[in-house]
Amino acid sequence: QSRRATDILLCDGLGHGARAAEASAEVIAAAGEISTEPGRTMEHLTASLVGTRGAVASMVRIEEPEMKLLYAGLGNITTICIGAQGTKRLAVRDGRIGGAQTRGFEETLQLVPGDLVIMHSDGLKTLRDRNFRPGLLHRSPLLIAGFLLERTFRGRDDASIVVARVKGERPA
């Protein structure tokens, strides 16, 4: 089998409005300059954007066929993996892109088909097990994202959420 990887980067520009959107756009543009694992990507982002307004960000890379999740996070983007092994909340390093150069906090997890990866900004309340109603996690990622956005939106900030279901087969 050939190796494939899916990268997901979620960032939230500091502040509100147009300037926050510009900060996020800078992060996305800088991320487009490099295609590598999350720790190195985060290191590139923090090095290339020192002194800017800044943003917080987390990135996951899901490698197939290994079914491995690589993760790096800096600031208050929440990343949760939910699956057969339970719920795992991934840690983040305090800080921001635009501050000191860092790789962020890094972690690697083994995934299985059907696992969910949920990432969200601080525009949503912290997700707890009680937010995942019976049967919800078996729905489509789009429906899960809409439900969580509607039920946990703080109402005073912008909000973003990504819900991805891992597909594929575990290697033999």
PDB file of C-alpha atoms in Angstrom:
ATOM      1  CA  GLN A   1       0.000   0.000   0.000  1.00  0.00           C
ATOM      2  CA  SER A   2       1.071   3.543  -0.542  1.00  0.00           C
ATOM      3  CA  ARG A   3       1.462   5.925   2.358  1.00  0.00           C
ATOM      4  CA  ARG A   4      -1.051   8.698   2.678  1.00  0.00           C
ATOM      5  CA  ALA A   5      -1.494  11.412   5.243  1.00  0.00           C
ATOM      6  CA  THR A   6      -4.314  13.770   6.087  1.00  0.00           C
ATOM      7  CA  ASP A   7      -3.317  17.039   7.749  1.00  0.00           C
ATOM      8  CA  ILE A   8      -5.720  19.188   9.746  1.00  0.00           C
ATOM      9  CA  LEU A   9      -4.642  22.587  11.095  1.00  0.00           C
ATOM     10  CA  LEU A  10      -7.021  24.620  13.232  1.00  0.00           C
ATOM     11  CA  CYS A  11      -5.981  28.119  14.264  1.00  0.00           C
ATOM     12  CA  ASP A  12      -7.619  31.050  16.008  1.00  0.00           C
ATOM     13  CA  GLY A  13      -6.195  34.553  15.514  1.00  0.00           C
ATOM     14  CA  LEU A  14      -5.790  36.560  18.682  1.00  0.00           C
ATOM     15  CA  GLY A  15      -8.509  39.078  19.340  1.00  0.00           C
ATOM     16  CA  HIS A  16     -11.649  39.613  17.294  1.00  0.00           C
ATOM     17  CA  GLY A  17     -12.717  40.822  13.896  1.00  0.00           C
ATOM     18  CA  ALA A  18     -10.647  41.608  10.823  1.00  0.00           C
ATOM     19  CA  ARG A  19      -7.271  41.706  12.595  1.00  0.00           C
ATOM     20  CA  ALA A  20      -7.850  38.255  14.098  1.00  0.00           C
ATOM     21  CA  ALA A  21      -8.856  36.946  10.665  1.00  0.00           C
ATOM     22  CA  GLU A  22      -5.656  38.420   9.182  1.00  0.00           C
ATOM     23  CA  ALA A  23      -3.587  36.691  11.896  1.00  0.00           C
ATOM     24  CA  SER A  24      -5.223  33.362  11.062  1.00  0.00           C
ATOM     25  CA  ALA A  25      -4.623  33.922   7.350  1.00  0.00           C
ATOM     26  CA  GLU A  26      -0.908  34.481   8.079  1.00  0.00           C
ATOM     27  CA  VAL A  27      -0.737  31.149   9.905  1.00  0.00           C
ATOM     28  CA  ILE A  28      -2.515  29.307   7.085  1.00  0.00           C
ATOM     29  CA  ALA A  29      -0.236  30.881   4.457  1.00  0.00           C
ATOM     30  CA  ALA A  30       2.895  29.963   6.433  1.00  0.00           C
ATOM     31  CA  ALA A  31       1.624  26.403   6.905  1.00  0.00           C
ATOM     32  CA  GLY A  32       1.203  26.122   3.138  1.00  0.00           C
ATOM     33  CA  GLU A  33       4.947  26.703   2.736  1.00  0.00           C
ATOM     34  CA  ILE A  34       5.819  23.392   4.391  1.00  0.00           C
ATOM     35  CA  SER A  35       4.419  19.876   4.341  1.00  0.00           C
ATOM     36  CA  THR A  36       5.748  17.928   7.282  1.00  0.00           C
ATOM     37  CA  GLU A  37       4.737  16.408  10.591  1.00  0.00           C
ATOM     38  CA  PRO A  38       2.926  18.636  13.115  1.00  0.00           C
ATOM     39  CA  GLY A  39       5.866  19.370  15.458  1.00  0.00           C
ATOM     40  CA  ARG A  40       8.059  20.588  12.630  1.00  0.00           C
ATOM     41  CA  THR A  41       5.168  22.510  11.089  1.00  0.00           C
ATOM     42  CA  MET A  42       4.509  24.245  14.414  1.00  0.00           C
ATOM     43  CA  GLU A  43       8.225  25.050  14.709  1.00  0.00           C
ATOM     44  CA  HIS A  44       8.146  26.562  11.195  1.00  0.00           C
ATOM     45  CA  LEU A  45       5.042  28.610  12.011  1.00  0.00           C
ATOM     46  CA  THR A  46       6.439  29.999  15.242  1.00  0.00           C
ATOM     47  CA  ALA A  47       9.810  30.822  13.640  1.00  0.00           C
ATOM     48  CA  SER A  48       8.357  32.521  10.575  1.00  0.00           C
ATOM     49  CA  LEU A  49       5.718  34.546  12.440  1.00  0.00           C
ATOM     50  CA  VAL A  50       7.697  35.849  15.456  1.00  0.00           C
ATOM     51  CA  GLY A  51       6.577  39.384  16.267  1.00  0.00           C
ATOM     52  CA  THR A  52       3.199  39.178  14.510  1.00  0.00           C
ATOM     53  CA  ARG A  53      -0.198  39.624  16.179  1.00  0.00           C
ATOM     54  CA  GLY A  54      -0.317  35.888  16.607  1.00  0.00           C
ATOM     55  CA  ALA A  55      -2.685  32.998  16.890  1.00  0.00           C
ATOM     56  CA  VAL A  56      -3.116  29.720  18.702  1.00  0.00           C
ATOM     57  CA  ALA A  57      -3.084  26.518  16.684  1.00  0.00           C
ATOM     58  CA  SER A  58      -3.158  22.750  16.794  1.00  0.00           C
ATOM     59  CA  MET A  59      -2.363  20.329  14.019  1.00  0.00           C
ATOM     60  CA  VAL A  60      -2.962  16.638  13.508  1.00  0.00           C
ATOM     61  CA  ARG A  61      -1.593  14.372  10.807  1.00  0.00           C
ATOM     62  CA  ILE A  62      -3.293  11.018  10.310  1.00  0.00           C
ATOM     63  CA  GLU A  63      -0.922   8.633   8.565  1.00  0.00           C
ATOM     64  CA  GLU A  64      -2.294   5.721   6.587  1.00  0.00           C
ATOM     65  CA  PRO A  65      -2.032   2.783   6.374  1.00  0.00           C
ATOM     66  CA  GLU A  66      -0.335   2.930   9.803  1.00  0.00           C
ATOM     67  CA  MET A  67      -3.416   4.561  11.366  1.00  0.00           C
ATOM     68  CA  LYS A  68      -1.142   6.800  13.415  1.00  0.00           C
ATOM     69  CA  LEU A  69      -2.069  10.292  14.622  1.00  0.00           C
ATOM     70  CA  LEU A  70       0.743  12.810  15.069  1.00  0.00           C
ATOM     71  CA  TYR A  71      -0.191  15.961  16.984  1.00  0.00           C
ATOM     72  CA  ALA A  72       1.250  19.311  18.049  1.00  0.00           C
ATOM     73  CA  GLY A  73      -0.595  22.103  19.843  1.00  0.00           C
ATOM     74  CA  LEU A  74       0.194  25.610  21.047  1.00  0.00           C
ATOM     75  CA  GLY A  75      -2.411  27.652  22.887  1.00  0.00           C
ATOM     76  CA  ASN A  76      -6.040  26.931  23.638  1.00  0.00           C
ATOM     77  CA  ILE A  77      -7.253  24.825  20.710  1.00  0.00           C
ATOM     78  CA  THR A  78      -8.857  21.701  22.188  1.00  0.00           C
ATOM     79  CA  THR A  79      -8.139  18.366  20.508  1.00  0.00           C
ATOM     80  CA  ILE A  80      -9.983  15.205  21.553  1.00  0.00           C
ATOM     81  CA  CYS A  81      -9.784  11.650  20.198  1.00  0.00           C
ATOM     82  CA  ILE A  82     -12.785   9.436  20.876  1.00  0.00           C
ATOM     83  CA  GLY A  83     -12.840   5.765  20.040  1.00  0.00           C
ATOM     84  CA  ALA A  84     -12.730   2.184  21.154  1.00  0.00           C
ATOM     85  CA  GLN A  85     -10.104   3.042  23.776  1.00  0.00           C
ATOM     86  CA  GLY A  86     -12.203   5.828  25.300  1.00  0.00           C
ATOM     87  CA  THR A  87     -11.785   9.590  25.248  1.00  0.00           C
ATOM     88  CA  LYS A  88      -8.303  11.126  25.098  1.00  0.00           C
ATOM     89  CA  ARG A  89      -7.839  14.860  25.533  1.00  0.00           C
ATOM     90  CA  LEU A  90      -4.536  15.973  23.994  1.00  0.00           C
ATOM     91  CA  ALA A  91      -2.421  18.443  25.944  1.00  0.00           C
ATOM     92  CA  VAL A  92      -1.221  21.793  24.595  1.00  0.00           C
ATOM     93  CA  ARG A  93       1.738  23.990  25.437  1.00  0.00           C
ATOM     94  CA  ASP A  94       0.959  27.475  26.682  1.00  0.00           C
ATOM     95  CA  GLY A  95       1.914  30.182  24.249  1.00  0.00           C
ATOM     96  CA  ARG A  96       1.055  31.445  20.812  1.00  0.00           C
ATOM     97  CA  ILE A  97       2.313  31.622  17.291  1.00  0.00           C
ATOM     98  CA  GLY A  98       3.907  35.073  17.082  1.00  0.00           C
ATOM     99  CA  GLY A  99       5.715  34.617  20.397  1.00  0.00           C
ATOM    100  CA  ALA A 100       8.797  32.526  21.088  1.00  0.00           C
ATOM    101  CA  GLN A 101       9.775  29.783  18.647  1.00  0.00           C
ATOM    102  CA  THR A 102       8.599  26.329  19.770  1.00  0.00           C
ATOM    103  CA  ARG A 103       7.330  23.034  18.424  1.00  0.00           C
ATOM    104  CA  GLY A 104       4.336  23.094  20.771  1.00  0.00           C
ATOM    105  CA  PHE A 105       3.326  20.061  22.795  1.00  0.00           C
ATOM    106  CA  GLU A 106       3.616  16.867  20.754  1.00  0.00           C
ATOM    107  CA  GLU A 107       1.970  13.476  21.028  1.00  0.00           C
ATOM    108  CA  THR A 108       1.447  10.349  18.923  1.00  0.00           C
ATOM    109  CA  LEU A 109      -1.572   8.039  19.143  1.00  0.00           C
ATOM    110  CA  GLN A 110      -2.576   4.802  17.481  1.00  0.00           C
ATOM    111  CA  LEU A 111      -6.006   5.008  15.832  1.00  0.00           C
ATOM    112  CA  VAL A 112      -8.498   2.440  14.627  1.00  0.00           C
ATOM    113  CA  PRO A 113     -11.179   2.836  11.946  1.00  0.00           C
ATOM    114  CA  GLY A 114     -14.203   4.634  13.342  1.00  0.00           C
ATOM    115  CA  ASP A 115     -12.279   6.813  15.829  1.00  0.00           C
ATOM    116  CA  LEU A 116     -13.250  10.489  15.911  1.00  0.00           C
ATOM    117  CA  VAL A 117     -10.901  13.443  16.086  1.00  0.00           C
ATOM    118  CA  ILE A 118     -12.539  16.644  17.329  1.00  0.00           C
ATOM    119  CA  MET A 119     -10.754  20.003  17.388  1.00  0.00           C
ATOM    120  CA  HIS A 120     -12.325  23.281  18.478  1.00  0.00           C
ATOM    121  CA  SER A 121     -11.476  26.840  19.386  1.00  0.00           C
ATOM    122  CA  ASP A 122     -12.269  28.606  22.649  1.00  0.00           C
ATOM    123  CA  GLY A 123     -15.463  29.955  21.106  1.00  0.00           C
ATOM    124  CA  LEU A 124     -17.008  26.684  22.318  1.00  0.00           C
ATOM    125  CA  LYS A 125     -17.335  25.619  25.939  1.00  0.00           C
ATOM    126  CA  THR A 126     -14.998  22.840  27.016  1.00  0.00           C
ATOM    127  CA  LEU A 127     -16.464  19.599  25.730  1.00  0.00           C
ATOM    128  CA  ARG A 128     -17.173  16.995  28.398  1.00  0.00           C
ATOM    129  CA  ASP A 129     -18.481  13.446  28.100  1.00  0.00           C
ATOM    130  CA  ARG A 130     -21.991  14.717  28.876  1.00  0.00           C
ATOM    131  CA  ASN A 131     -21.913  16.706  25.598  1.00  0.00           C
ATOM    132  CA  PHE A 132     -21.742  13.463  23.627  1.00  0.00           C
ATOM    133  CA  ARG A 133     -25.340  12.256  23.793  1.00  0.00           C
ATOM    134  CA  PRO A 134     -26.046   8.544  23.282  1.00  0.00           C
ATOM    135  CA  GLY A 135     -25.919   7.770  19.582  1.00  0.00           C
ATOM    136  CA  LEU A 136     -24.420  11.154  18.617  1.00  0.00           C
ATOM    137  CA  LEU A 137     -20.947   9.800  17.947  1.00  0.00           C
ATOM    138  CA  HIS A 138     -22.338   7.307  15.419  1.00  0.00           C
ATOM    139  CA  ARG A 139     -23.714  10.122  13.254  1.00  0.00           C
ATOM    140  CA  SER A 140     -21.921  11.882  10.419  1.00  0.00           C
ATOM    141  CA  PRO A 141     -19.036  14.208  11.350  1.00  0.00           C
ATOM    142  CA  LEU A 142     -20.967  17.153   9.904  1.00  0.00           C
ATOM    143  CA  LEU A 143     -24.006  16.444  12.082  1.00  0.00           C
ATOM    144  CA  ILE A 144     -21.792  15.985  15.169  1.00  0.00           C
ATOM    145  CA  ALA A 145     -20.038  19.305  14.472  1.00  0.00           C
ATOM    146  CA  GLY A 146     -23.354  21.141  13.986  1.00  0.00           C
ATOM    147  CA  PHE A 147     -24.822  19.670  17.171  1.00  0.00           C
ATOM    148  CA  LEU A 148     -21.776  20.571  19.269  1.00  0.00           C
ATOM    149  CA  LEU A 149     -21.542  24.050  17.768  1.00  0.00           C
ATOM    150  CA  GLU A 150     -25.208  24.739  18.503  1.00  0.00           C
ATOM    151  CA  ARG A 151     -25.098  23.309  22.039  1.00  0.00           C
ATOM    152  CA  THR A 152     -21.746  24.637  23.284  1.00  0.00           C
ATOM    153  CA  PHE A 153     -21.257  27.995  21.498  1.00  0.00           C
ATOM    154  CA  ARG A 154     -20.261  30.634  24.051  1.00  0.00           C
ATOM    155  CA  GLY A 155     -21.920  33.426  22.087  1.00  0.00           C
ATOM    156  CA  ARG A 156     -19.243  36.044  22.745  1.00  0.00           C
ATOM    157  CA  ASP A 157     -16.464  34.960  20.397  1.00  0.00           C
ATOM    158  CA  ASP A 158     -15.963  33.416  17.020  1.00  0.00           C
ATOM    159  CA  ALA A 159     -15.970  29.621  17.056  1.00  0.00           C
ATOM    160  CA  SER A 160     -14.557  26.875  14.919  1.00  0.00           C
ATOM    161  CA  ILE A 161     -14.834  23.108  15.067  1.00  0.00           C
ATOM    162  CA  VAL A 162     -13.507  20.187  13.031  1.00  0.00           C
ATOM    163  CA  VAL A 163     -14.862  16.660  13.385  1.00  0.00           C
ATOM    164  CA  ALA A 164     -13.147  13.899  11.420  1.00  0.00           C
ATOM    165  CA  ARG A 165     -13.892  10.174  11.434  1.00  0.00           C
ATOM    166  CA  VAL A 166     -10.951   7.885  10.761  1.00  0.00           C
ATOM    167  CA  LYS A 167     -11.550   5.510   7.891  1.00  0.00           C
ATOM    168  CA  GLY A 168      -9.411   2.791   6.430  1.00  0.00           C
ATOM    169  CA  GLU A 169      -8.119  -0.533   7.534  1.00  0.00           C
ATOM    170  CA  ARG A 170      -5.555  -1.227  10.159  1.00  0.00           C
ATOM    171  CA  PRO A 171      -2.416  -2.743   8.597  1.00  0.00           C
ATOM    172  CA  ALA A 172      -1.896  -6.515   8.941  1.00  0.00           C
TER     173      ALA A 172
END
